[in-house]
Short mmCIF file of C-alpha atoms and ligand atoms in Angstrom, two decimals:
data_model
loop_
_atom_site.label_atom_id
_atom_site.label_comp_id
_atom_site.label_asym_id
_atom_site.label_seq_id
_atom_site.Cartn_x
_atom_site.Cartn_y
_atom_site.Cartn_z
CA MET K 29 -27.70 105.47 -84.23
CA GLU K 30 -25.65 108.33 -84.05
CA ASP K 31 -22.35 108.37 -82.99
CA ASN K 32 -20.63 110.10 -80.85
CA ARG K 33 -17.68 110.17 -78.64
CA TYR K 34 -16.03 111.75 -75.78
CA ILE K 35 -13.43 114.84 -75.61
CA ASP K 36 -11.40 115.94 -72.23
CA THR K 37 -12.35 120.02 -70.99
CA ARG K 38 -8.58 119.83 -70.27
CA GLY K 39 -7.69 118.51 -73.90
CA CYS K 40 -5.30 115.86 -72.31
CA VAL K 41 -7.45 112.86 -73.94
CA THR K 42 -5.97 112.51 -78.04
CA GLU K 43 -8.29 109.45 -79.20
CA PRO K 44 -11.40 110.75 -78.22
CA VAL K 45 -13.05 107.79 -76.57
CA GLU K 46 -17.03 106.16 -76.43
CA PHE K 47 -19.70 106.16 -73.95
CA THR K 48 -18.88 102.90 -72.38
CA GLU K 49 -15.09 103.98 -71.92
CA ALA K 50 -15.99 106.91 -70.53
CA VAL K 51 -18.44 105.44 -67.90
CA ILE K 52 -15.43 102.89 -67.19
CA ASN K 53 -12.85 105.97 -66.43
CA GLY K 54 -14.67 108.76 -64.91
CA LEU K 55 -11.92 111.01 -64.83
CA ALA K 56 -10.18 111.38 -68.16
CA ASP K 57 -6.60 111.28 -68.10
CA GLY K 58 -4.94 114.27 -67.68
CA GLY K 59 -7.69 115.24 -64.54
CA GLY K 60 -10.27 116.53 -67.41
CA LEU K 61 -13.66 115.93 -67.33
CA TYR K 62 -15.22 113.71 -70.26
CA VAL K 63 -18.13 116.04 -72.55
CA PRO K 64 -19.55 114.19 -75.62
CA MET K 65 -17.91 116.05 -79.06
CA ASN K 66 -22.10 116.31 -80.20
CA ILE K 67 -24.72 117.58 -78.14
CA PRO K 68 -27.60 116.22 -80.57
CA GLN K 69 -30.29 118.92 -81.59
CA LEU K 70 -33.95 118.14 -81.27
CA THR K 71 -36.83 120.29 -82.92
CA ILE K 72 -39.78 121.02 -80.69
CA ASP K 73 -41.53 118.38 -82.41
CA ASP K 74 -39.09 115.46 -81.00
CA ILE K 75 -39.43 116.97 -77.73
CA CYS K 76 -43.18 117.47 -77.26
CA ALA K 77 -43.74 113.99 -78.89
CA LEU K 78 -41.70 112.34 -76.08
CA ALA K 79 -44.46 113.11 -73.36
CA LYS K 80 -46.32 109.72 -75.33
CA LEU K 81 -44.22 107.94 -74.23
CA PRO K 82 -43.50 106.33 -70.52
CA TYR K 83 -40.49 107.95 -68.92
CA ALA K 84 -38.08 104.88 -69.52
CA GLN K 85 -38.33 105.36 -73.25
CA ARG K 86 -37.87 108.86 -72.82
CA ALA K 87 -34.57 108.74 -71.21
CA ALA K 88 -33.77 105.57 -73.75
CA SER K 89 -34.22 107.76 -76.63
CA ILE K 90 -32.19 110.85 -75.06
CA TYR K 91 -29.75 107.94 -74.69
CA ARG K 92 -29.92 107.32 -78.29
CA ALA K 93 -30.09 110.60 -79.87
CA PHE K 94 -25.97 111.08 -77.83
CA GLY K 95 -25.21 107.71 -79.64
CA VAL K 96 -24.55 105.75 -76.13
CA ASN K 97 -22.50 102.72 -77.78
CA LEU K 98 -25.00 100.14 -76.31
CA PRO K 99 -27.27 97.86 -78.70
CA ALA K 100 -30.70 99.77 -78.59
CA GLN K 101 -32.18 96.76 -77.36
CA THR K 102 -29.86 97.06 -73.96
CA ILE K 103 -30.35 100.35 -73.84
CA ASP K 104 -34.41 100.19 -73.64
CA GLU K 105 -34.35 97.05 -71.28
CA LEU K 106 -31.72 99.25 -69.27
CA MET K 107 -33.50 102.28 -68.62
CA GLY K 108 -36.92 99.86 -68.32
CA GLN K 109 -35.01 98.80 -64.93
CA ALA K 110 -33.91 101.97 -63.99
CA TYR K 111 -36.95 103.63 -64.10
CA GLY K 112 -39.67 100.97 -63.26
CA SER K 113 -41.55 99.77 -60.18
CA ASN K 114 -38.40 100.64 -58.40
CA PHE K 115 -40.19 104.46 -58.37
CA ASP K 116 -42.79 105.40 -56.37
CA ASP K 117 -45.25 107.06 -59.21
CA GLU K 118 -44.89 105.87 -62.53
CA ARG K 119 -44.60 109.48 -64.09
CA ILE K 120 -41.30 108.82 -62.18
CA CYS K 121 -40.61 112.45 -61.57
CA PRO K 122 -43.83 113.98 -61.69
CA ILE K 123 -44.69 117.34 -61.72
CA THR K 124 -46.86 119.42 -59.82
CA SER K 125 -48.09 122.67 -59.45
CA LEU K 126 -48.28 124.93 -57.60
CA ASP K 127 -49.60 127.94 -59.25
CA ALA K 128 -50.19 128.72 -63.35
CA ASN K 129 -46.57 129.90 -63.40
CA THR K 130 -44.86 127.74 -60.90
CA HIS K 131 -44.20 124.12 -61.33
CA VAL K 132 -42.26 121.99 -59.26
CA LEU K 133 -40.35 118.46 -60.50
CA GLU K 134 -40.51 116.41 -57.90
CA LEU K 135 -36.86 113.99 -58.82
CA TRP K 136 -38.00 112.14 -55.21
CA HIS K 137 -39.75 109.44 -56.31
CA GLY K 138 -37.25 106.54 -56.25
CA PRO K 139 -36.31 103.88 -53.94
CA THR K 140 -34.13 106.12 -51.29
CA SER K 141 -36.37 109.02 -51.71
CA ALA K 142 -33.98 111.26 -52.81
CA PHE K 143 -32.92 113.12 -56.17
CA LYS K 144 -29.68 111.18 -56.18
CA ASP K 145 -31.78 107.97 -57.68
CA MET K 146 -32.70 109.94 -61.17
CA ALA K 147 -28.66 108.98 -61.72
CA LEU K 148 -28.25 106.46 -59.40
CA GLN K 149 -30.62 104.22 -60.27
CA CYS K 150 -29.20 104.34 -64.56
CA LEU K 151 -25.43 104.85 -64.38
CA PRO K 152 -25.12 101.56 -62.26
CA ARG K 153 -26.50 99.70 -65.08
CA PHE K 154 -25.04 101.55 -67.56
CA PHE K 155 -21.98 101.13 -66.00
CA SER K 156 -22.56 97.50 -65.84
CA ALA K 157 -23.55 96.97 -69.51
CA SER K 158 -20.44 98.81 -70.22
CA ALA K 159 -17.99 97.04 -68.27
CA SER K 160 -19.24 93.80 -69.96
CA GLN K 161 -18.99 95.27 -73.15
CA LEU K 162 -15.39 95.80 -72.88
CA ARG K 163 -14.46 92.55 -71.28
CA GLU K 164 -16.39 90.94 -74.87
CA GLN K 165 -14.26 93.11 -76.80
CA GLY K 166 -10.66 91.64 -74.74
CA ARG K 167 -10.33 95.75 -73.14
CA LEU K 168 -10.68 94.98 -69.53
CA ASP K 169 -9.81 91.80 -67.49
CA HIS K 170 -11.13 93.02 -63.80
CA ASP K 171 -14.19 93.89 -61.69
CA PHE K 172 -14.85 96.90 -59.89
CA LEU K 173 -14.77 98.28 -56.25
CA ILE K 174 -17.11 100.93 -55.61
CA LEU K 175 -16.08 102.96 -53.04
CA VAL K 176 -17.97 105.82 -51.79
CA ALA K 177 -17.34 108.25 -48.87
CA THR K 178 -20.56 109.62 -48.29
CA SER K 179 -22.23 112.63 -46.18
CA GLY K 180 -25.32 110.61 -45.49
CA ASP K 181 -27.43 110.83 -49.05
CA THR K 182 -25.26 110.28 -52.19
CA GLY K 183 -23.88 106.65 -49.80
CA LYS K 184 -27.50 105.05 -50.01
CA ALA K 185 -28.32 106.22 -53.64
CA ALA K 186 -24.88 104.18 -54.15
CA LEU K 187 -25.75 101.06 -52.76
CA GLU K 188 -28.86 101.12 -53.98
CA GLY K 189 -28.03 101.45 -57.19
CA PHE K 190 -25.26 99.24 -57.22
CA ARG K 191 -26.64 96.46 -55.59
CA ASP K 192 -26.73 92.89 -57.10
CA LEU K 193 -25.29 93.97 -60.16
CA ASP K 194 -22.43 92.07 -62.52
CA HIS K 195 -18.63 92.91 -61.90
CA VAL K 196 -19.13 95.49 -59.29
CA SER K 197 -19.04 95.48 -55.63
CA ILE K 198 -19.95 98.38 -53.15
CA SER K 199 -18.36 99.54 -50.21
CA VAL K 200 -19.59 103.06 -48.13
CA MET K 201 -18.32 105.13 -45.54
CA TYR K 202 -19.89 107.60 -43.51
CA PRO K 203 -19.24 109.59 -40.72
CA ASP K 204 -20.10 107.32 -37.21
CA GLY K 205 -21.95 109.70 -35.08
CA GLY K 206 -22.56 112.37 -38.32
CA VAL K 207 -25.72 111.25 -39.39
CA SER K 208 -29.02 111.51 -39.31
CA ASP K 209 -30.59 108.54 -37.75
CA ILE K 210 -32.80 108.25 -40.68
CA GLN K 211 -29.89 108.13 -42.60
CA TYR K 212 -27.91 105.82 -40.86
CA ARG K 213 -30.69 103.51 -41.00
CA GLN K 214 -31.34 103.69 -44.55
CA MET K 215 -27.22 102.42 -44.99
CA ALA K 216 -27.23 100.22 -42.17
CA THR K 217 -30.28 98.34 -43.48
CA GLN K 218 -28.99 97.96 -47.14
CA ARG K 219 -29.87 94.78 -48.36
CA GLY K 220 -27.44 92.79 -51.84
CA GLY K 221 -25.55 90.49 -51.79
CA ASN K 222 -22.44 92.95 -53.24
CA VAL K 223 -23.09 95.88 -50.73
CA ASN K 224 -20.74 96.85 -47.55
CA VAL K 225 -20.60 99.52 -45.38
CA TRP K 226 -18.24 100.96 -42.48
CA GLY K 227 -19.08 103.37 -40.00
CA VAL K 228 -15.56 105.59 -39.55
CA ARG K 229 -14.59 107.50 -36.32
CA GLY K 230 -14.38 111.09 -37.46
CA ASN K 231 -16.34 113.42 -39.91
CA PHE K 232 -16.83 113.68 -43.73
CA ASP K 233 -13.78 115.17 -44.08
CA ASP K 234 -11.94 112.05 -42.44
CA CYS K 235 -14.20 109.86 -44.58
CA GLN K 236 -13.50 111.34 -47.83
CA THR K 237 -9.55 111.90 -47.10
CA GLY K 238 -9.66 107.97 -45.92
CA ALA K 239 -11.21 107.26 -49.22
CA LYS K 240 -9.21 109.63 -51.58
CA ASN K 241 -5.04 108.28 -49.72
CA VAL K 242 -6.75 104.59 -50.79
CA PHE K 243 -7.88 105.35 -54.59
CA GLY K 244 -4.15 107.21 -54.48
CA ASP K 245 -1.89 104.16 -53.22
CA GLU K 246 -0.94 102.30 -56.50
CA LYS K 247 0.43 99.53 -54.27
CA PHE K 248 -2.51 99.35 -52.58
CA ALA K 249 -4.36 99.17 -56.13
CA ALA K 250 -1.59 96.32 -57.47
CA LYS K 251 -2.63 93.96 -54.78
CA LEU K 252 -6.63 94.55 -55.09
CA LEU K 253 -6.37 93.15 -58.61
CA ALA K 254 -3.30 90.66 -58.76
CA GLU K 255 -5.49 88.70 -55.49
CA HIS K 256 -9.03 89.93 -56.02
CA GLY K 257 -8.95 90.84 -59.66
CA MET K 258 -10.44 93.65 -58.73
CA SER K 259 -9.76 97.63 -59.65
CA LEU K 260 -11.06 100.49 -57.57
CA SER K 261 -13.90 103.15 -59.02
CA SER K 262 -15.53 106.02 -57.77
CA ALA K 263 -18.40 106.72 -60.46
CA ASN K 264 -19.03 110.26 -58.73
CA SER K 265 -20.78 112.90 -59.64
CA ILE K 266 -18.30 113.98 -63.05
CA ASN K 267 -18.65 110.50 -64.07
CA TRP K 268 -20.68 111.27 -67.41
CA GLY K 269 -22.85 108.72 -66.81
CA ARG K 270 -24.78 110.29 -63.88
CA LEU K 271 -24.76 113.95 -65.74
CA LEU K 272 -26.54 111.86 -68.82
CA PRO K 273 -30.01 110.94 -67.16
CA GLN K 274 -30.15 114.40 -65.21
CA VAL K 275 -30.63 115.64 -68.89
CA VAL K 276 -33.32 113.69 -69.35
CA TYR K 277 -35.66 114.67 -67.28
CA TYR K 278 -35.50 118.33 -67.84
CA VAL K 279 -36.60 117.28 -71.51
CA SER K 280 -39.00 115.62 -70.58
CA ALA K 281 -40.42 118.29 -67.85
CA TYR K 282 -40.47 120.96 -70.84
CA ALA K 283 -42.64 118.02 -73.27
CA GLN K 284 -44.86 117.11 -69.62
CA LEU K 285 -45.90 120.48 -69.29
CA VAL K 286 -46.93 121.02 -72.64
CA ALA K 287 -48.32 117.58 -72.74
CA ASP K 288 -50.61 119.18 -70.13
CA GLY K 289 -51.28 122.23 -71.41
CA LYS K 290 -49.39 124.49 -68.90
CA LEU K 291 -46.87 125.42 -71.48
CA SER K 292 -47.83 126.47 -75.00
CA ALA K 293 -44.81 124.56 -77.50
CA GLY K 294 -41.91 127.00 -77.65
CA ASP K 295 -42.67 129.14 -74.51
CA PRO K 296 -39.81 130.09 -72.47
CA LEU K 297 -39.48 128.29 -69.22
CA ASP K 298 -36.72 129.12 -66.62
CA VAL K 299 -35.31 126.24 -64.89
CA CYS K 300 -34.38 126.99 -60.98
CA VAL K 301 -31.96 124.73 -59.32
CA PRO K 302 -30.68 124.25 -55.59
CA THR K 303 -27.14 123.68 -56.34
CA GLY K 304 -24.06 121.88 -54.98
CA ASN K 305 -21.35 120.30 -57.21
CA PHE K 306 -23.36 121.85 -60.35
CA GLY K 307 -24.21 117.98 -62.17
CA ASN K 308 -28.24 119.27 -61.97
CA ILE K 309 -28.02 122.55 -63.19
CA LEU K 310 -25.37 121.49 -66.20
CA ALA K 311 -27.66 119.09 -67.42
CA ALA K 312 -30.69 122.23 -67.38
CA TYR K 313 -27.94 123.84 -69.80
CA TYR K 314 -27.37 120.57 -72.40
CA ALA K 315 -31.18 119.82 -72.69
CA LYS K 316 -31.14 123.81 -73.49
CA ARG K 317 -28.67 123.30 -76.04
CA MET K 318 -30.33 120.60 -77.33
CA GLY K 319 -33.00 122.89 -77.74
CA THR K 320 -35.52 122.75 -75.08
CA PRO K 321 -36.88 126.10 -74.69
CA ILE K 322 -35.56 127.29 -71.65
CA ASP K 323 -34.63 130.51 -71.12
CA MET K 324 -32.79 131.44 -68.02
CA LEU K 325 -31.00 129.09 -65.25
CA LEU K 326 -31.35 129.92 -62.42
CA CYS K 327 -28.85 128.70 -59.62
CA ALA K 328 -29.95 128.83 -55.93
CA SER K 329 -27.29 128.53 -53.30
CA ASN K 330 -27.12 128.49 -49.33
CA GLU K 331 -24.99 129.73 -47.41
CA ASN K 332 -21.94 128.17 -48.73
CA ARG K 333 -22.61 131.13 -52.12
CA VAL K 334 -19.33 130.75 -53.84
CA LEU K 335 -21.11 129.63 -57.14
CA THR K 336 -23.60 132.86 -56.41
CA ASP K 337 -20.79 135.25 -55.47
CA PHE K 338 -18.84 133.44 -58.98
CA ILE K 339 -22.16 133.67 -61.40
CA ASN K 340 -22.57 137.59 -60.19
CA THR K 341 -18.95 138.48 -60.06
CA GLY K 342 -16.66 136.35 -62.18
CA THR K 343 -14.81 135.11 -59.69
CA TYR K 344 -14.81 131.45 -58.14
CA ASP K 345 -13.01 132.34 -54.06
CA VAL K 346 -12.48 129.83 -52.03
CA SER K 347 -9.00 131.59 -50.58
CA ASP K 348 -10.98 132.64 -47.63
CA ARG K 349 -14.03 131.34 -47.39
CA PRO K 350 -15.65 129.64 -44.43
CA PHE K 351 -17.88 126.19 -44.83
CA VAL K 352 -20.71 126.23 -43.43
CA LEU K 353 -22.90 123.88 -41.70
CA THR K 354 -26.21 124.34 -43.13
CA PRO K 355 -29.83 123.18 -43.20
CA SER K 356 -29.55 121.66 -46.74
CA PRO K 357 -26.29 119.62 -46.40
CA SER K 358 -26.55 118.10 -49.61
CA MET K 359 -25.10 121.83 -51.09
CA ASP K 360 -22.38 122.36 -48.31
CA ILE K 361 -20.03 122.79 -51.15
CA LEU K 362 -16.92 125.00 -51.44
CA VAL K 363 -15.51 123.34 -54.32
CA SER K 364 -18.26 122.71 -57.41
CA SER K 365 -16.08 120.21 -59.59
CA ASN K 366 -19.17 119.94 -62.78
CA LEU K 367 -18.33 124.19 -62.90
CA GLU K 368 -15.62 123.01 -64.94
CA ARG K 369 -18.09 121.63 -67.72
CA GLN K 370 -19.83 124.22 -67.96
CA LEU K 371 -16.74 127.07 -68.12
CA PHE K 372 -15.58 124.66 -71.01
CA GLU K 373 -18.99 124.67 -73.08
CA LEU K 374 -19.35 128.71 -72.62
CA THR K 375 -16.03 129.21 -73.84
CA ASP K 376 -16.75 127.30 -76.91
CA ARG K 377 -14.65 124.24 -75.35
CA ASN K 378 -11.12 126.67 -74.73
CA ALA K 379 -9.46 123.66 -72.89
CA GLN K 380 -6.56 125.81 -72.32
CA ALA K 381 -7.86 128.42 -70.64
CA ILE K 382 -10.47 125.74 -68.43
CA ALA K 383 -6.20 124.03 -67.90
CA GLU K 384 -5.52 127.54 -66.45
CA TRP K 385 -8.53 128.25 -64.22
CA MET K 386 -8.12 124.78 -62.53
CA SER K 387 -5.03 124.74 -62.22
CA ASP K 388 -5.43 128.62 -60.61
CA LEU K 389 -7.89 127.03 -58.40
CA LYS K 390 -5.44 124.62 -57.03
CA THR K 391 -2.87 126.85 -56.10
CA LYS K 392 -4.42 129.85 -55.67
CA ARG K 393 -7.54 128.92 -54.38
CA ARG K 394 -9.42 131.14 -56.88
CA PHE K 395 -9.62 131.87 -60.67
CA ARG K 396 -11.43 134.79 -62.67
CA VAL K 397 -13.04 134.55 -66.34
CA ASP K 398 -12.27 136.45 -69.13
CA GLU K 399 -14.92 139.46 -69.40
CA GLU K 400 -16.56 137.57 -72.34
CA THR K 401 -16.97 134.71 -70.69
CA PHE K 402 -17.84 136.41 -68.31
CA LYS K 403 -21.03 137.90 -70.35
CA ARG K 404 -21.86 134.64 -71.88
CA VAL K 405 -22.25 133.36 -67.77
CA ARG K 406 -24.13 136.53 -67.29
CA GLU K 407 -26.53 135.61 -70.58
CA HIS K 408 -27.41 131.82 -69.34
CA PHE K 409 -27.72 132.23 -65.39
CA ALA K 410 -28.67 133.92 -62.83
CA ALA K 411 -28.27 133.60 -59.06
CA ASP K 412 -28.96 133.89 -55.54
CA SER K 413 -28.14 132.70 -51.90
CA VAL K 414 -30.98 132.12 -49.01
CA ASP K 415 -29.56 131.71 -45.49
CA ASN K 416 -30.70 129.20 -42.86
CA SER K 417 -33.40 131.31 -41.15
CA GLU K 418 -34.95 132.27 -44.17
CA CYS K 419 -34.92 128.92 -45.85
CA LEU K 420 -37.02 127.36 -43.08
CA ARG K 421 -38.91 130.34 -42.79
CA THR K 422 -39.38 129.33 -46.39
CA ILE K 423 -40.82 125.89 -45.78
CA LYS K 424 -43.62 126.91 -43.45
CA GLU K 425 -44.80 130.07 -45.64
CA VAL K 426 -45.29 127.41 -48.78
CA LEU K 427 -47.10 124.92 -46.66
CA ASP K 428 -49.45 127.81 -45.27
CA LYS K 429 -49.97 129.41 -48.69
CA HIS K 430 -49.73 125.99 -50.83
CA ASP K 431 -50.05 123.15 -48.44
CA TYR K 432 -47.69 121.09 -50.09
CA LEU K 433 -44.39 120.66 -48.11
CA LEU K 434 -40.87 121.10 -49.13
CA ASP K 435 -37.25 119.91 -47.83
CA PRO K 436 -34.94 122.41 -46.93
CA HIS K 437 -32.70 121.92 -50.68
CA THR K 438 -36.11 122.88 -52.14
CA ALA K 439 -36.69 125.44 -50.12
CA VAL K 440 -33.65 127.34 -51.17
CA ALA K 441 -35.22 126.98 -54.30
CA TYR K 442 -38.10 128.05 -53.91
CA ARG K 443 -36.41 131.15 -51.92
CA ALA K 444 -33.93 132.22 -54.23
CA ALA K 445 -36.49 131.40 -57.46
CA GLN K 446 -38.88 133.87 -55.74
CA ASN K 447 -36.12 136.30 -55.58
CA LEU K 448 -34.54 136.48 -59.54
CA ARG K 449 -38.02 134.88 -61.59
CA GLY K 450 -39.18 137.55 -64.37
CA GLU K 451 -41.95 137.02 -67.01
CA ASN K 452 -40.91 133.05 -67.67
CA PRO K 453 -42.96 130.74 -66.09
CA VAL K 454 -40.72 128.75 -63.84
CA LEU K 455 -39.54 124.77 -63.39
CA ILE K 456 -38.36 124.56 -59.37
CA ALA K 457 -35.96 121.30 -59.17
CA SER K 458 -37.10 119.32 -56.24
CA THR K 459 -34.33 117.29 -55.00
CA ALA K 460 -35.32 115.24 -51.92
CA HIS K 461 -38.45 114.62 -50.20
CA TRP K 462 -39.01 116.36 -46.70
CA ALA K 463 -39.26 113.12 -44.64
CA LYS K 464 -35.59 113.01 -45.40
CA PHE K 465 -34.78 116.10 -43.31
CA GLY K 466 -37.72 115.29 -41.31
CA ASN K 467 -35.91 117.30 -37.67
CA ASN K 468 -35.44 120.49 -39.75
CA VAL K 469 -38.89 120.55 -41.26
CA TYR K 470 -40.11 119.90 -37.44
CA ARG K 471 -37.97 123.35 -36.73
CA ALA K 472 -39.94 125.59 -39.50
CA LEU K 473 -43.34 124.52 -38.49
CA HIS K 474 -42.48 125.17 -35.08
CA ASP K 475 -40.85 128.54 -36.27
CA MET K 476 -37.54 127.63 -34.63
CA GLU K 477 -34.40 128.80 -35.16
CA PRO K 478 -31.82 126.72 -37.16
CA GLY K 479 -29.88 124.66 -34.69
CA GLU K 480 -32.15 125.59 -31.90
CA PRO K 481 -32.46 122.12 -29.88
CA LEU K 482 -35.78 120.03 -30.47
CA PRO K 483 -37.86 119.74 -27.35
CA ALA K 484 -36.03 116.94 -25.40
CA ASP K 485 -39.24 114.55 -26.11
CA VAL K 486 -38.91 115.04 -29.71
CA GLU K 487 -35.74 114.52 -29.47
CA ALA K 488 -35.77 111.65 -28.31
CA LEU K 489 -37.92 109.91 -31.01
CA SER K 490 -36.69 108.21 -33.45
CA GLY K 491 -36.15 109.17 -37.62
CA CYS K 492 -39.23 107.50 -38.21
CA GLN K 493 -41.36 108.91 -35.30
CA LEU K 494 -40.13 111.92 -35.85
CA ASN K 495 -41.27 111.90 -39.40
CA GLU K 496 -44.99 110.54 -38.20
CA LEU K 497 -45.29 113.33 -35.69
CA VAL K 498 -44.95 116.17 -38.43
CA ALA K 499 -46.73 114.31 -41.14
CA GLN K 500 -49.88 114.53 -38.76
CA GLU K 501 -48.40 118.67 -37.72
CA SER K 502 -48.96 119.06 -41.28
CA GLY K 503 -51.06 116.88 -42.88
CA HIS K 504 -49.20 115.31 -45.68
CA HIS K 505 -48.95 112.01 -44.63
CA ASP K 506 -46.99 110.83 -47.62
CA VAL K 507 -43.92 109.46 -45.97
CA PRO K 508 -42.43 106.81 -48.70
CA ARG K 509 -42.92 102.91 -47.60
CA GLY K 510 -39.00 103.14 -47.33
CA LEU K 511 -38.51 105.89 -44.68
CA ALA K 512 -41.46 105.08 -43.00
CA GLU K 513 -40.78 101.04 -42.59
CA LEU K 514 -37.25 101.73 -41.53
CA ASP K 515 -37.78 101.36 -37.87
CA GLU K 516 -38.27 97.78 -38.69
CA LEU K 517 -35.97 97.00 -41.20
CA PRO K 518 -32.90 94.79 -39.33
CA ILE K 519 -29.78 96.04 -39.16
CA ARG K 520 -26.76 94.44 -41.64
CA PHE K 521 -23.67 96.81 -41.25
CA THR K 522 -22.43 97.36 -37.57
CA GLU K 523 -18.88 97.63 -38.33
CA VAL K 524 -17.23 101.16 -37.34
CA ILE K 525 -13.77 101.41 -38.31
CA ASP K 526 -10.69 104.10 -38.02
CA GLY K 527 -10.22 106.55 -41.26
CA THR K 528 -6.27 105.83 -41.61
CA THR K 529 -5.25 104.10 -44.94
CA ALA K 530 -4.35 100.90 -43.69
CA ASP K 531 -7.74 100.48 -41.49
CA ILE K 532 -9.47 100.79 -44.66
CA GLU K 533 -8.04 99.16 -46.94
CA HIS K 534 -8.05 96.40 -44.50
CA ALA K 535 -11.55 96.55 -44.31
CA THR K 536 -11.71 96.31 -48.09
CA GLU K 537 -9.59 93.17 -48.30
CA GLN K 538 -11.75 91.45 -45.77
CA PHE K 539 -14.42 92.12 -47.64
CA LEU K 540 -13.83 91.28 -50.80
CA ALA K 541 -12.19 87.76 -49.40
CA ALA K 542 -15.99 87.41 -47.99
CA LEU K 543 -16.97 88.56 -50.91
CA GLN K 544 -15.42 85.75 -52.73
CA GLN K 545 -16.29 82.85 -50.71
C1 PLP Z 603 -26.98 116.40 -54.58
C2 PLP Z 603 -27.91 117.31 -54.00
C3 PLP Z 603 -27.58 118.65 -54.51
C4 PLP Z 603 -26.69 119.17 -55.29
O1 PLP Z 603 -26.79 118.75 -56.90
P1 PLP Z 603 -25.98 119.15 -57.33
O2 PLP Z 603 -26.13 118.19 -58.99
O3 PLP Z 603 -24.60 118.85 -56.89
O4 PLP Z 603 -25.51 120.06 -58.04
C5 PLP Z 603 -29.27 118.96 -54.42
N1 PLP Z 603 -30.33 118.70 -53.07
C6 PLP Z 603 -30.45 117.29 -52.74
C7 PLP Z 603 -31.43 117.25 -52.37
C8 PLP Z 603 -29.33 116.42 -53.54
O5 PLP Z 603 -28.36 115.31 -52.59
#
């Protein structure tokens, strides 16, 4: 096994840590993000050889290359569980080619039909195994409660990922009345003995603020530890353990395209990613750095185009930028946390520059990178944004032209790829099944505008019934079982709480008390 340790993007960690500790800590001391000291290098033969293995073994092989400090057998077992029959396609993330040079990497075959499953079927198992290891080494003496505030998709994927694991329980808060019928049912019917779900009176911002306040309450932390032997963790998208599984599918996809005769080994490939927190596209960058022949990284934004503007100008500016609601809500973001890792790499790991820019972002709500860094950004990235109407028109256009149904996030990426692409073949990251966003797919099929009210008879349908209708009208009868059966599953969680620190803490303690009975 290769040895590898983790340093942080702001230069505060003096003693580099191992993978298991980076996963348990999440955020590094000083507020920076963990990155591996060494990026392993693969030859084109190493990469192409992956195609002979099942996906779980491809993933295990990349983890070993990164020097993950768990026994090889444990890595194999955890990967077998993460990428097995919980996915509805044994290829895990199959590729559909729309034409000879346009390939769609379907990242939504997991249990919740969202691309978040690719990371959240994997990270929780490694989190739990890391906790076990640190306990055995006598370096940890408590368990964890994962607390998640969600606007919809992440919550379900996290619940499903952490369900019934050792040393960890999970509570998810969503804005009551602020998520779709499908999203609500996905969470409220969640199985598992260590899970809990609350609706919160308020919007997503209230949920997030509530969670943040609870995380910041040291007295509460001390009480949880003393009375329940628990400490809070967020397992959010800045955790290295969520990023690494995403590196796997870009290396794997390249190998697969070669094995399928769609690329010759060594041919350049552009990758287009519908981007929010910058995790997915950063994973493609790391795959490139490992030796995968990826040429340009195409960053697709919706109307919240802060990243597109940054890539095109070198200035990241949220000082006067409204937050816009779009049909692709998982990309509705202003502060994109994983960009910090990208800049760290593009400055040849200049922690001082990163610390300054992040401090500017906090105090002035903007920062500008130096000319050399901007040049490097332009060498690797191109970016475009797609407005809400164009997003829905693209869904219809691709259905008519290729008989393929895109969700709104993937539609943004498809349109941006068409606008930005050059000679190279393009791999488009598809991040959700269309049936998670049936209402906007319905609008697209009916040439409606985003936000236009649905006809009364359609509005009256449940999410499942609406998906049935869209399936009939489009001829795509591929609604995943986990979504199709939601109307039939019993609702387990009905509690709605206020979003104040005290209310969340009270509900948390009640959940833990019930767990420990
Ligand atoms: C989370 C998410 C994204 C954004 O991915 P990042 O890694 O945050 O850039 C895009 N599409 C969907 C459907 C998502 O759930």
